[in-house]
Each structure stands twice: as C-alpha cells, then as structure tokens.
Amino acid sequence: MMKILVVDDESPILTLWQRFLERWGYQSDTAADGREALDLIRAGAYHLVITDLAMPNVTGQELLRTAKSEQPDLQFIVTTGYGTIEVAVETMKAGAFDFLTKPINFNHAELVIAKCLESVNAHQENLMLRRKNRDLEELNELKEKFIAITSHELRTPVGIISNIVELLTPELKSHPGESMFRLISRSSQQLNEIVGQMHELSRMNSAKLVLARAPFELHILCREIMDELKFVLDKRKHRITMIFPDKMTVTADRLKFKKVVRELLQNAIKFTEDGGEISIKAAIDEGNVLNFSVSDTGIGIPQENLDKIFHLFYEVGDSLHHHTSKDEFLGGGMGVGLSIVSDIVKAHDGTVEVVSEVNQGSRFIVHIPQNTAVGNA
Ligand code: ADP
C-alpha cells in the first residue's frame, strides 16, 4: 500500500488531507513542520511527501533538498499560496513531481497524487525488471561457464575411454562378455557425442564464428556423411535420395556446412520410422542463393513448436522421458543440434526455415547466399 506523509504547520489543513487520503485509499502520516517530517522520513518508508513550502524551522524547500539527497526515489508534491508560485517552480526544478496551489482543490489533488504514485509504481517495476535482467545475465554467464568447464573437463577422460574401447574391440570378438562390451562401446560413443556437442556449443558461445568459405562439391560432402552414418542407415533402412546435379558446387565453410547437413540428416533419421524416406535437395536460384533442404516422411512437428525447436536445449518431447540416442527412432539428443545449425547458417548470412506436418513429415530448408567473397571471414 502506498504511504504518504503530509507536512503543514496548519493543523486543520492536515486533518483535511488525512480525511481525503483515507477516502482515496492511501495510508498517511502527518508532520507539523520540516524537522518533524525529516525524522519521520528517516524512520519510515514513504512513497510520497506532500509538503507546504512556508513553514517555520526547516522550510519545504530545505526538507525537499535534504530528503531527496538521502532518498532520491522519494517523490514530492509541494503546496503553496499564490504568492510563492515562483518558489514552487524552483522546487520542481529541485526534483518535486508537481505543485498544488492553496486553497487546495482536492479533486485536482486526487488526480495529481494518482499520477505521481503511478510514476512511483512504474519506477519500481523498472528497477525490479533491471534487477531481474541482471540476475538473468549472471545466470546465463554461469550456465555458459558451466558448459564450457564441464565439456572441457570431460573431453579428455571420455576421449581416452572411447579410444581404449575402440582399440580393444577386435580382441574381444569371441570373448564371453562380448555383448556387455558392445554396450560399453555404444555408451562411450554416445558420451563422446554429447561431450562433443557441449564443447561445440561453448565454442560457438564464446567466439564469433569465423568462416573459411570455399567452393566444394556437395555430392562428395553428402557421401562422406552417409558413410559416417552407415551403421545407423543400415540399421534403420531409410531410403535416402539426393536430388541435385552430380557435380554441383557450393560455396560455404565446408566443415561447418557439413555439420549442418549432418545434424539435419541425423534428425531426419531419428524422427522417421524405419524404412521411411529422406530426400536431400539442393539448387542455386537466380539470385545466387543456395536452397538446400532435407525432407523426411517422419513424425512431423506440431505447428505451435515450430519456432521453438531452434532454441537451445529445446526438445518437443517431455524431457522427463528423455533418452539419449542418435540412431534409434525418436532417440533424444540434448536439443542442441538445431541451435548449432541456426548459428552456422546465420554466420553465413543465411536463413533456415522448417515446414512440417504432424505424421506427414518435416522439411528443413537452408538458404545461403553464394556471392560472398571466397575466404571471407
Ligand atoms: P535433438 O538433439 O533433440 O535432436 P535438435 O536441436 O536437433 O535437438 O532438435 C530439437 C527438436 O526438434 C527435437 O528434439 C525434435 O523434437 C524436433 N525435430 C528436429 N528435427 C526434426 C524432424 N526432422 N522431425 C521431427 N522433429 C524434429
């Protein structure tokens, strides 16, 4: 509740003020002069002081100056007889919100007070928002630091485990514990993948993406990815078609573009039932923009989620039922892939869009201008 202090050396006026303020729903105290008012201000939490100017001891102006220097957010409305309007204007310059001339027109006073307290409210909300914003920024920094440190610290041990497991694989072919070992191998691969994505993410966060653009053959790049995903593709039996000319050349940062294609393809595989169809299309339009798309006949994405899937850590599914897998049908990731795709495409001055229908399939389309100078950072 808003708390108001009224200061006047004429007690009938104070009584009048108190009646009106109570009627308007404000809590109020009164002081008979500036000195008493200062004591009350220092002791209590007021939002507004309504003060007469001409008072014995400490005058209204002195009260305003001293109180404002101690509590800059405290608002003042000064009351004054006609003779002292210039003084009232001076007090406005010293930070008063408004002034009321005596005899007080209480209808007008009600409006002025409401306006003043509205500005107090707005100011407080503003302060609160700024504080919250600062807290959010700190939290974000902490989150980024956490991801950076964990991914950095996990990379080496996880990498060592994966390498050793890979080295031991041939030796354990006919060992009785081979099936368990395969489980270890798969888990360590998954761990490696997750740590890799976390690392990639924190690298993207901390540094502006520097691109090494150069022309390359799209066909070869797609073939490389299919080879890397061979194990998954054999298992899930999707039909993948590439619809673009054999020798088609694309200009982009090859490594980063490969990451885009791999993420889109992996998602298409993950979210399309076994044996579904996936097609990769590419064409350069008359504006010299590469239009590259990956379409699937999978589960699709509900319309209301379409703009959220590019957000970091966003997954359409319930995270409580999350299970990490990059090759199973509906296998979850960390909700990082599309955010990385979007960052890479943006760095290429491009855009990415998605068209999708539930149970029909999804199509992710990447547009990347081709006329940018080669090797441009
Ligand atoms: P994840 O690591 O979970 O795959 P992404 O950022 O790559 O994270 O994708 C975010 C979410 O968008 C996924 O969890 C999934 O719900 C949805 N999604 C992405 N690609 C497809 C797709 N081809 N079909 C259906 N849903 C998809």
Coordinates of C-alpha atoms and ligand atoms in Angstrom, one line a residue:
M1 CA 0.0 0.0 0.0
M2 CA 1.2 3.5 -0.9
K3 CA 2.4 5.5 2.1
I4 CA 2.1 9.3 2.1
L5 CA 3.5 11.9 4.5
V6 CA 1.7 15.3 4.7
V7 CA 3.6 18.3 6.1
D8 CA 1.9 21.5 7.0
D9 CA 2.1 23.9 10.0
E10 CA -1.7 24.5 9.9
S11 CA -3.3 21.6 11.7
P12 CA -6.9 22.0 10.1
I13 CA -5.3 21.5 6.7
L14 CA -3.5 18.3 8.0
T15 CA -6.8 17.0 9.2
L16 CA -8.5 17.7 5.9
W17 CA -5.7 16.0 4.0
Q18 CA -5.9 12.9 6.2
R19 CA -9.6 12.6 5.6
F20 CA -9.2 12.8 1.8
L21 CA -6.2 10.5 1.7
E22 CA -8.1 7.9 3.7
R23 CA -11.1 8.2 1.4
W24 CA -8.8 7.6 -1.6
G25 CA -7.4 4.5 0.0
Y26 CA -3.9 5.8 1.0
Q27 CA -2.1 5.3 4.3
S28 CA -0.9 8.6 5.6
D29 CA 1.0 10.3 8.5
T30 CA 1.3 14.0 9.2
A31 CA 4.0 16.3 10.4
A32 CA 3.6 19.8 11.7
D33 CA 7.0 21.1 10.4
G34 CA 10.0 20.2 8.3
R35 CA 12.1 19.0 11.2
E36 CA 9.5 16.5 12.4
A37 CA 8.9 15.5 8.8
L38 CA 12.6 14.7 8.3
D39 CA 12.6 12.5 11.4
L40 CA 9.6 10.6 10.1
I41 CA 11.0 10.2 6.6
R42 CA 14.3 8.8 8.0
A43 CA 12.3 6.3 10.1
G44 CA 9.5 5.3 7.8
A45 CA 9.2 4.1 4.2
Y46 CA 7.2 6.7 2.4
H47 CA 6.5 6.8 -1.3
L48 CA 5.3 10.4 -1.4
V49 CA 5.6 13.6 0.7
I50 CA 3.1 16.4 0.3
T51 CA 4.6 19.4 1.8
D52 CA 3.8 23.1 2.4
L53 CA 6.6 25.4 1.5
A54 CA 6.4 28.2 4.0
M55 CA 7.0 26.6 7.4
P56 CA 9.0 27.6 10.5
N57 CA 12.3 25.8 11.3
V58 CA 13.0 23.7 8.2
T59 CA 11.2 25.1 5.2
G60 CA 9.6 23.0 2.5
Q61 CA 12.5 23.6 0.1
E62 CA 15.1 22.6 2.7
L63 CA 13.0 19.5 3.5
L64 CA 12.9 18.5 -0.2
R65 CA 16.6 19.1 -0.7
T66 CA 17.7 17.1 2.3
A67 CA 15.2 14.3 1.9
K68 CA 16.0 13.9 -1.8
S69 CA 19.7 13.8 -1.1
E70 CA 19.1 10.9 1.3
Q71 CA 16.3 9.1 -0.6
P72 CA 16.4 10.1 -4.3
D73 CA 13.4 8.0 -5.2
L74 CA 11.1 9.7 -2.7
Q75 CA 8.5 11.8 -4.5
F76 CA 7.4 15.3 -3.5
I77 CA 4.3 17.3 -4.3
V78 CA 4.6 20.9 -2.8
T79 CA 1.6 23.0 -1.8
T80 CA 1.9 26.8 -1.9
G81 CA -0.1 30.0 -1.8
Y82 CA -0.4 32.1 -5.0
G83 CA 2.4 34.4 -3.8
T84 CA 5.0 31.7 -3.9
I85 CA 4.4 30.1 -7.3
E86 CA 7.9 31.0 -8.5
V87 CA 9.3 29.2 -5.4
A88 CA 7.1 26.2 -6.4
V89 CA 8.6 26.2 -9.9
E90 CA 12.1 26.3 -8.3
T91 CA 11.2 23.3 -6.2
M92 CA 10.0 21.4 -9.3
K93 CA 13.5 22.1 -10.7
A94 CA 14.9 20.6 -7.5
G95 CA 13.0 17.4 -8.1
A96 CA 9.4 17.8 -6.9
F97 CA 6.9 15.9 -9.0
D98 CA 4.3 18.7 -9.1
F99 CA 2.8 21.5 -7.1
L100 CA -0.7 22.3 -5.8
T101 CA -1.9 25.9 -5.1
K102 CA -3.7 26.8 -1.9
P103 CA -6.5 26.7 -1.2
I104 CA -6.3 23.1 -2.3
N105 CA -8.7 21.8 -4.9
F106 CA -8.9 18.2 -3.7
N107 CA -10.4 16.9 -6.9
H108 CA -7.4 18.1 -8.7
A109 CA -5.1 16.9 -5.9
E110 CA -6.5 13.4 -6.2
L111 CA -5.5 13.3 -9.9
V112 CA -2.0 14.7 -9.3
I113 CA -1.4 12.2 -6.4
A114 CA -2.6 9.3 -8.5
K115 CA -0.3 10.3 -11.4
C116 CA 2.6 10.7 -9.1
L117 CA 2.1 7.3 -7.5
E118 CA 1.7 5.7 -10.9
S119 CA 5.1 7.0 -11.8
V120 CA 6.5 5.6 -8.5
N121 CA 5.0 2.2 -9.4
A122 CA 6.5 2.4 -12.9
H123 CA 9.8 3.3 -11.5
Q124 CA 9.7 0.4 -9.0
E125 CA 8.8 -2.0 -11.7
N126 CA 11.5 -0.7 -13.9
L127 CA 14.0 -1.2 -11.1
M128 CA 12.7 -4.7 -10.5
L129 CA 13.0 -5.6 -14.2
R130 CA 16.5 -4.3 -14.3
R131 CA 17.5 -6.3 -11.3
K132 CA 15.9 -9.4 -12.8
N133 CA 17.6 -8.8 -16.1
R134 CA 20.9 -8.5 -14.3
D135 CA 20.2 -11.8 -12.5
L136 CA 19.3 -13.5 -15.8
E137 CA 22.5 -12.2 -17.4
E138 CA 24.5 -13.6 -14.4
L139 CA 22.7 -16.9 -14.7
N140 CA 23.4 -17.1 -18.4
E141 CA 27.0 -16.4 -17.8
L142 CA 27.1 -19.1 -15.2
K143 CA 25.4 -21.6 -17.5
E144 CA 27.9 -20.9 -20.3
K145 CA 30.8 -21.2 -17.9
F146 CA 29.4 -24.4 -16.6
I147 CA 29.0 -25.9 -20.1
A148 CA 32.5 -24.7 -21.0
I149 CA 34.2 -26.1 -18.0
T150 CA 32.3 -29.4 -17.9
S151 CA 32.8 -30.1 -21.6
H152 CA 36.4 -29.2 -21.3
E153 CA 37.0 -31.4 -18.3
L154 CA 35.0 -34.3 -19.7
R155 CA 36.5 -34.3 -23.1
T156 CA 39.9 -35.9 -22.2
P157 CA 38.7 -38.7 -20.0
V158 CA 35.8 -39.6 -22.2
G159 CA 38.0 -39.5 -25.3
I160 CA 40.5 -41.8 -23.6
I161 CA 37.8 -44.3 -22.7
S162 CA 36.4 -44.3 -26.2
N163 CA 39.8 -44.8 -27.8
I164 CA 40.7 -47.7 -25.5
V165 CA 37.3 -49.3 -26.1
E166 CA 37.8 -49.0 -29.8
L167 CA 41.3 -50.5 -29.5
L168 CA 40.1 -53.4 -27.5
T169 CA 37.1 -54.2 -29.8
P170 CA 38.8 -56.6 -32.2
E171 CA 40.4 -58.5 -29.3
L172 CA 37.1 -59.2 -27.6
K173 CA 35.3 -60.7 -30.6
S174 CA 34.8 -64.2 -29.2
H175 CA 35.0 -63.2 -25.5
P176 CA 32.1 -64.4 -23.3
G177 CA 31.5 -60.8 -22.2
E178 CA 31.3 -59.5 -25.7
S179 CA 27.7 -58.4 -25.6
M180 CA 28.4 -56.4 -22.4
F181 CA 31.4 -54.9 -24.0
R182 CA 29.4 -53.8 -27.0
L183 CA 27.1 -52.0 -24.6
I184 CA 30.1 -50.2 -23.1
S185 CA 31.3 -49.3 -26.6
R186 CA 28.0 -47.9 -27.6
S187 CA 27.7 -45.9 -24.4
S188 CA 31.1 -44.4 -24.7
Q189 CA 30.4 -43.4 -28.2
Q190 CA 27.2 -41.7 -27.0
L191 CA 29.1 -39.9 -24.2
N192 CA 31.7 -38.8 -26.7
E193 CA 29.0 -37.4 -28.9
I194 CA 27.3 -35.5 -26.1
V195 CA 30.6 -34.0 -24.8
G196 CA 31.5 -33.1 -28.4
Q197 CA 28.2 -31.2 -28.8
M198 CA 28.6 -29.4 -25.5
H199 CA 32.1 -28.4 -26.5
E200 CA 30.9 -27.2 -29.9
L201 CA 28.2 -25.2 -28.2
S202 CA 30.5 -23.4 -25.7
R203 CA 33.0 -22.7 -28.5
M204 CA 30.1 -21.1 -30.5
N205 CA 29.1 -19.1 -27.5
S206 CA 32.4 -17.7 -26.7
A207 CA 33.7 -16.8 -30.1
K208 CA 32.2 -15.2 -33.1
L209 CA 32.1 -17.8 -35.8
V210 CA 35.0 -17.3 -38.2
L211 CA 34.3 -18.8 -41.6
A212 CA 36.6 -20.2 -44.2
R213 CA 34.4 -20.1 -47.3
A214 CA 35.5 -22.0 -50.3
P215 CA 33.8 -23.9 -53.1
F216 CA 33.3 -27.7 -52.7
E217 CA 31.3 -30.5 -54.3
L218 CA 28.1 -31.1 -52.4
H219 CA 27.8 -34.6 -53.7
I220 CA 31.1 -35.6 -52.1
L221 CA 30.3 -34.0 -48.8
C222 CA 26.9 -35.8 -48.6
R223 CA 28.5 -39.1 -49.5
E224 CA 31.1 -38.6 -46.6
I225 CA 28.3 -38.0 -44.2
M226 CA 26.3 -41.1 -45.4
D227 CA 29.5 -43.2 -44.9
E228 CA 29.9 -41.8 -41.4
L229 CA 26.2 -42.7 -40.7
K230 CA 26.4 -46.0 -42.4
F231 CA 25.9 -48.0 -39.3
V232 CA 22.6 -46.2 -38.4
L233 CA 21.4 -46.2 -42.0
D234 CA 21.9 -49.9 -42.3
K235 CA 20.1 -50.5 -39.1
R236 CA 17.1 -48.2 -39.8
K237 CA 16.8 -48.9 -43.5
H238 CA 15.7 -45.4 -44.7
R239 CA 15.6 -44.6 -48.3
I240 CA 17.8 -41.6 -48.9
T241 CA 17.7 -39.8 -52.3
M242 CA 19.9 -36.9 -53.3
I243 CA 18.2 -34.5 -55.8
F244 CA 20.9 -32.3 -57.2
P245 CA 23.4 -32.4 -60.1
D246 CA 26.3 -34.7 -59.6
K247 CA 29.0 -32.0 -60.0
M248 CA 27.1 -29.3 -58.2
T249 CA 29.5 -26.9 -56.4
V250 CA 28.6 -24.9 -53.3
T251 CA 30.4 -22.1 -51.6
A252 CA 30.5 -22.2 -47.8
D253 CA 32.7 -23.1 -44.9
R254 CA 32.9 -26.8 -45.7
L255 CA 33.4 -28.2 -42.2
K256 CA 30.6 -26.1 -40.7
F257 CA 28.2 -26.8 -43.6
K258 CA 29.0 -30.5 -43.1
K259 CA 27.9 -30.1 -39.5
V260 CA 24.6 -28.5 -40.7
V261 CA 23.9 -31.4 -43.1
R262 CA 24.8 -34.0 -40.6
E263 CA 22.6 -32.5 -37.9
L264 CA 19.6 -32.2 -40.3
L265 CA 20.1 -35.7 -41.6
Q266 CA 20.5 -37.2 -38.1
N267 CA 17.3 -35.6 -37.1
A268 CA 15.5 -36.8 -40.2
I269 CA 16.7 -40.3 -39.3
K270 CA 15.8 -40.1 -35.6
F271 CA 12.3 -38.8 -36.2
T272 CA 11.3 -41.0 -39.1
E273 CA 10.2 -44.6 -38.6
D274 CA 12.3 -47.4 -40.0
G275 CA 12.2 -47.6 -43.8
G276 CA 10.9 -44.0 -44.2
E277 CA 12.0 -41.7 -47.0
I278 CA 14.5 -38.9 -46.7
S279 CA 15.5 -36.6 -49.5
I280 CA 18.2 -34.1 -49.8
K281 CA 17.6 -31.4 -52.4
A282 CA 19.8 -28.5 -53.5
A283 CA 19.6 -25.8 -56.1
I284 CA 21.1 -22.4 -56.6
D285 CA 18.4 -19.9 -57.6
E286 CA 18.6 -16.9 -59.9
G287 CA 19.6 -14.7 -57.0
N288 CA 22.7 -16.9 -56.5
V289 CA 21.3 -18.3 -53.2
L290 CA 21.8 -21.9 -52.4
N291 CA 18.5 -23.5 -51.3
F292 CA 19.4 -26.7 -49.5
S293 CA 16.8 -28.9 -47.9
V294 CA 16.4 -32.2 -46.0
S295 CA 12.9 -33.7 -46.1
D296 CA 11.6 -36.7 -44.3
T297 CA 8.3 -38.7 -44.0
G298 CA 8.6 -38.8 -40.2
I299 CA 6.5 -37.9 -37.2
G300 CA 6.5 -34.1 -38.0
I301 CA 6.4 -31.2 -35.6
P302 CA 3.3 -29.6 -34.1
Q303 CA 2.8 -26.1 -35.5
E304 CA 3.0 -24.5 -32.1
N305 CA 6.5 -25.9 -31.6
L306 CA 7.9 -24.8 -34.9
D307 CA 9.5 -21.6 -33.8
K308 CA 10.9 -23.1 -30.6
I309 CA 12.8 -26.1 -32.0
F310 CA 15.8 -23.8 -32.9
H311 CA 16.1 -22.7 -29.3
L312 CA 19.0 -24.1 -27.3
F313 CA 18.1 -27.3 -25.3
Y314 CA 14.6 -27.4 -26.7
E315 CA 13.0 -30.8 -27.5
V316 CA 9.4 -31.3 -28.4
G317 CA 9.2 -34.4 -26.2
D318 CA 9.0 -34.5 -22.4
S319 CA 12.5 -34.1 -21.0
L320 CA 11.5 -36.5 -18.1
H321 CA 11.2 -39.3 -20.7
H322 CA 14.4 -38.3 -22.3
H323 CA 16.7 -41.0 -23.6
T324 CA 19.9 -40.2 -25.5
S325 CA 20.3 -41.9 -28.8
K326 CA 21.3 -40.7 -32.1
D327 CA 20.2 -43.7 -34.1
E328 CA 17.0 -45.0 -32.5
F329 CA 13.6 -44.0 -33.7
L330 CA 12.6 -40.9 -31.5
G331 CA 16.0 -41.1 -29.8
G332 CA 16.6 -37.8 -28.0
G333 CA 19.6 -35.6 -28.1
M334 CA 20.3 -32.6 -26.0
G335 CA 18.2 -30.1 -28.0
V336 CA 21.4 -28.5 -29.3
G337 CA 21.6 -29.6 -32.9
L338 CA 19.2 -27.2 -34.5
S339 CA 20.6 -24.3 -32.4
I340 CA 24.0 -25.0 -33.8
V341 CA 22.5 -25.3 -37.4
S342 CA 20.9 -21.9 -36.9
D343 CA 24.1 -20.3 -35.7
I344 CA 26.2 -21.7 -38.6
V345 CA 23.6 -20.6 -41.2
K346 CA 23.3 -17.1 -39.7
A347 CA 27.1 -16.8 -39.8
H348 CA 26.8 -17.4 -43.5
D349 CA 24.3 -14.6 -43.7
G350 CA 21.7 -17.2 -44.5
T351 CA 18.4 -18.3 -43.1
V352 CA 16.8 -21.6 -42.1
E353 CA 13.2 -22.5 -42.1
V354 CA 11.0 -25.5 -41.4
V355 CA 7.8 -26.8 -42.9
S356 CA 6.2 -29.6 -41.1
E357 CA 3.0 -31.5 -40.6
V358 CA 2.4 -34.0 -37.8
N359 CA 2.5 -37.6 -39.1
Q360 CA 3.4 -36.4 -42.6
G361 CA 7.0 -35.3 -42.2
S362 CA 9.3 -32.3 -42.0
R363 CA 11.3 -30.3 -44.4
F364 CA 14.2 -28.1 -43.2
I365 CA 15.4 -25.6 -45.8
V366 CA 18.6 -23.7 -45.5
H367 CA 19.3 -20.6 -47.7
I368 CA 22.8 -19.5 -48.1
P369 CA 23.9 -16.6 -50.4
Q370 CA 26.7 -17.7 -52.8
N371 CA 28.0 -14.4 -53.9
T372 CA 30.1 -13.7 -50.8
A373 CA 33.8 -13.3 -51.4
V374 CA 35.6 -16.6 -51.1
G375 CA 37.7 -17.0 -47.9
N376 CA 35.8 -14.1 -46.4
A377 CA 35.9 -14.3 -42.5
Ligands
ADP1 P1 17.9 -33.0 -30.6 O1 19.3 -33.2 -30.1 O2 16.9 -33.3 -29.5 O3 17.7 -33.7 -31.9 P2 17.7 -30.6 -32.1 O4 18.0 -29.2 -31.7 O5 18.4 -31.2 -33.3 O6 17.8 -31.5 -30.8 O7 16.1 -30.7 -32.4 C1 15.2 -30.1 -31.4 C2 13.9 -30.8 -31.5 O8 13.2 -30.6 -32.8 C3 14.0 -32.4 -31.4 O9 14.0 -32.8 -30.1 C4 12.7 -32.8 -32.1 O10 11.6 -32.7 -31.2 C5 12.5 -31.7 -33.2 N1 12.9 -32.1 -34.5 C6 14.1 -31.8 -35.1 N2 14.2 -32.3 -36.4 C7 13.0 -33.0 -36.5 C8 12.5 -33.8 -37.6 N3 13.1 -34.0 -38.8 N4 11.3 -34.3 -37.4 C9 10.6 -34.2 -36.3 N5 11.0 -33.5 -35.2 C10 12.2 -32.9 -35.4

